[in-house]
XYZ file of C-alpha atoms in Angstrom:
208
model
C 52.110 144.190 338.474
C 52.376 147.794 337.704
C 54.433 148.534 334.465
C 55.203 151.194 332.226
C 52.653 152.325 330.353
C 51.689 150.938 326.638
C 50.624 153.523 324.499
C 47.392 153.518 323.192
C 47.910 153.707 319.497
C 50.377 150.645 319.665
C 47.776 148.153 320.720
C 44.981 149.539 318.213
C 47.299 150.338 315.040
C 45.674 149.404 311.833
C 46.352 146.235 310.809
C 45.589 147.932 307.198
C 48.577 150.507 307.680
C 50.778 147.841 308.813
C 50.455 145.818 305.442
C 50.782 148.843 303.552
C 54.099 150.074 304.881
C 55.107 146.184 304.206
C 53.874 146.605 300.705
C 56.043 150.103 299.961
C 58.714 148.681 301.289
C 58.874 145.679 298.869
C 58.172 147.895 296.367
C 60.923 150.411 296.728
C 63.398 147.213 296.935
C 61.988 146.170 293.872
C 62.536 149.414 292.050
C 66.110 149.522 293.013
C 66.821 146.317 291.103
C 68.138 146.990 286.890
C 65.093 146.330 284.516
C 65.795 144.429 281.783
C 65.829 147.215 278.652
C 63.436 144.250 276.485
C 61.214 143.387 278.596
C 58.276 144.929 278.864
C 57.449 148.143 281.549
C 54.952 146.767 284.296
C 55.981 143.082 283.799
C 58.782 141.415 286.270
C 62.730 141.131 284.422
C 63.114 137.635 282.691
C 66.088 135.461 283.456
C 68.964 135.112 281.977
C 68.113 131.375 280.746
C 64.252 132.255 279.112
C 66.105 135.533 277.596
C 68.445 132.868 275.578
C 65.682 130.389 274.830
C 63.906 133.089 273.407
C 66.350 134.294 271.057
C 67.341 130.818 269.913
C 63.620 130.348 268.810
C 63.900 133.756 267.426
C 67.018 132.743 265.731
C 65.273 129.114 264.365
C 62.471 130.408 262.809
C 64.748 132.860 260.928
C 65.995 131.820 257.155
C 68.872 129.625 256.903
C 72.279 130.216 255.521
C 71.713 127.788 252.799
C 68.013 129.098 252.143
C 69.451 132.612 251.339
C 71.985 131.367 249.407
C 69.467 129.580 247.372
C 66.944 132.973 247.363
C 69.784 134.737 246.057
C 70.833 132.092 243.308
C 67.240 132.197 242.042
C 67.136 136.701 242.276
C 70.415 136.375 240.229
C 69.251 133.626 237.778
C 66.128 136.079 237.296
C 67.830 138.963 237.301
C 69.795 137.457 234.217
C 66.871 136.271 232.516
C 65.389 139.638 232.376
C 68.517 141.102 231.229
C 68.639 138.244 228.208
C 64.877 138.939 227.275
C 66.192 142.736 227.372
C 68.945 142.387 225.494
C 66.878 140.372 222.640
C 64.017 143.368 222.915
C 65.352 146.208 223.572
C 63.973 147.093 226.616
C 65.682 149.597 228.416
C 64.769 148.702 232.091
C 66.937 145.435 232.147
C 69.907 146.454 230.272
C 73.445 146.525 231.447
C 74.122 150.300 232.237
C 76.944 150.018 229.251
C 73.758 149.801 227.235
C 71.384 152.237 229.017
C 70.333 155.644 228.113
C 69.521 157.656 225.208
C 72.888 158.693 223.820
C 73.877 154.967 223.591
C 70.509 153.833 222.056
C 71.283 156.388 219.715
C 75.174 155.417 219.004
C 73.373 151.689 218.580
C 70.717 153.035 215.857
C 73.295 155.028 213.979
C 75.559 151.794 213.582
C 73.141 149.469 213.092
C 71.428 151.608 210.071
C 74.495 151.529 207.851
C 77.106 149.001 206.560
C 80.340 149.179 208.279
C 83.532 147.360 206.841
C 84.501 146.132 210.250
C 81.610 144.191 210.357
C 82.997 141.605 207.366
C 86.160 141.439 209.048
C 85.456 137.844 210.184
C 83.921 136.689 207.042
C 87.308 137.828 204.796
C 89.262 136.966 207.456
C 88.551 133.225 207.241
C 88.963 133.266 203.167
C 92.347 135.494 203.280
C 93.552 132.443 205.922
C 92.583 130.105 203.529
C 94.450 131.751 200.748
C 97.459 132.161 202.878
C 97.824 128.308 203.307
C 98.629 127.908 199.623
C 101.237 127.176 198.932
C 101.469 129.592 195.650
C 103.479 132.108 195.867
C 101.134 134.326 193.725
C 98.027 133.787 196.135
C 99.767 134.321 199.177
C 101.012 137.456 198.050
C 97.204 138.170 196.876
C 96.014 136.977 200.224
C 98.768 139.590 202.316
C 97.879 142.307 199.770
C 94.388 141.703 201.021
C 95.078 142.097 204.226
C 96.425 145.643 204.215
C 93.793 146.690 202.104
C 91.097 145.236 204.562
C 93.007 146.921 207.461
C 93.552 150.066 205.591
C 89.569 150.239 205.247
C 88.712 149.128 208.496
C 90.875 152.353 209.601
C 89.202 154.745 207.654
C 85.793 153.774 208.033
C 86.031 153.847 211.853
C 87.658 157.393 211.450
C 84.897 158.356 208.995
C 82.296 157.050 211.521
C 84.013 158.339 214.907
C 83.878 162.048 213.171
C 80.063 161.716 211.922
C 78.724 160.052 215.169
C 80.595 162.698 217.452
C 78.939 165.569 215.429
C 75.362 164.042 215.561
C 75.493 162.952 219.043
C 76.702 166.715 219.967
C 73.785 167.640 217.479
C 71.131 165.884 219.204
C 72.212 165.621 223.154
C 74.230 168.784 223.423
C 73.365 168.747 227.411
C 73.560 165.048 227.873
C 76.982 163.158 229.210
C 78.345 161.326 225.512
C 81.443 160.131 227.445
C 82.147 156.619 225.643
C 79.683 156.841 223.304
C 81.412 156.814 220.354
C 84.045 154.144 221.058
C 80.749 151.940 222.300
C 79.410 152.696 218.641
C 82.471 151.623 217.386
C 82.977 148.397 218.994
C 79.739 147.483 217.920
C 80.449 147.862 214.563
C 83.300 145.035 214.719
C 80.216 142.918 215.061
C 78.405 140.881 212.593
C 74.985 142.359 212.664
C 73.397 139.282 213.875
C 75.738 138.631 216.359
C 75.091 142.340 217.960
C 73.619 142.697 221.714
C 71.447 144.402 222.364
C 69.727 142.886 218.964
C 69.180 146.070 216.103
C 65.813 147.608 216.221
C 66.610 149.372 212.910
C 66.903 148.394 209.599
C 69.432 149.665 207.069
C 69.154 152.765 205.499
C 66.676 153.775 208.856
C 68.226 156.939 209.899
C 67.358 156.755 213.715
């Protein structure tokens, strides 16, 4: 029966061409779809549901709460240790920064080459106690009159030493921050000698 015509080109299309305009247009449908910003360019989006497996495994593998809490009880228990050992030596990379730098290694040199009066506080404070408990008159009024005098010394050899520490320190670190220094010396110097942290690294009479 005659008909319209059928083009040519319709019957003998390439069956190639057809497959690749199929292919483009899956591919531009694809491209309009959001990427997900971790996973990696060239490779197809992962769900939802392996994106949360992942990160739990991620999450597993990681240290515990108790583990760190145990790391950091054993970096503090260190941390201390190195700090006693520095205290007992000296050494000025584990100090306490109350303790660090020149100006108080100095103030700790000067105080610990001399005698200081505060440092027998303790000693004649225990025998004036035990001469206050008399009860004689005479020796508790020797034991009180001992007191002011040890008090009245005490005074005046911190004075003394406050003057002749501020002078050297300004002496020998005229650029360097002394801030403290001197009260640090003298709190020190309330301290039996073998009591003192960080230990003395001179002996007496040593100038430092």
């Amino acid at each position: 029966m005659p008909g319209k015509p059928v083009p040519l080109g319709f019957v003998f299309r390439s069956r190639a061409k057809e497959e690749k305009a199929l292919a483009d247009k899956a591919q531009v449908t694809d491209s309009k779809q959001p990427r997900d910003p971790q996973a990696p360019k060239g490779r197809p989006t992962p769900k939802r549901s392996e994106a949360q497996s992942q990160r739990r495994s991620v999450a597993n593998t990681s240290m515990t709460r108790k583990d760190a809490a145990k790391r950091q009880r054993e970096d503090r228990r260190q941390a201390l240790e190195r700090q006693r050992q520095a205290l007992a030596g000296g050494d000025e990379r584990y100090l306490p920064a109350r303790d660090k730098g020149p100006v108080r290694r100095f103030a700790r040199d000067w105080v610990d080459s001399r005698f200081n009066v505060a440092e027998f506080f303790l000693p004649l404070a225990v025998v004036i106690l035990v001469l206050s408990v008399v009860r004689v008159p005479a020796i508790q009024n020797i034991a009180l009159l001992l007191w002011l005098i040890v008090i009245v010394l005490i005074v005046l050899d911190a004075a003394v030493s406050g003057f002749r520490l501020k002078k050297r320190l300004a002496e020998r670190f005229p650029d360097q921050n002394r801030r403290g220094a001197v009260a640090y010396a003298l709190m020190r110097s309330l301290q039996m000698r073998r009591l003192r942290l960080p230990k003395p690294q001179v002996k007496r009479g040593e100038r430092p």
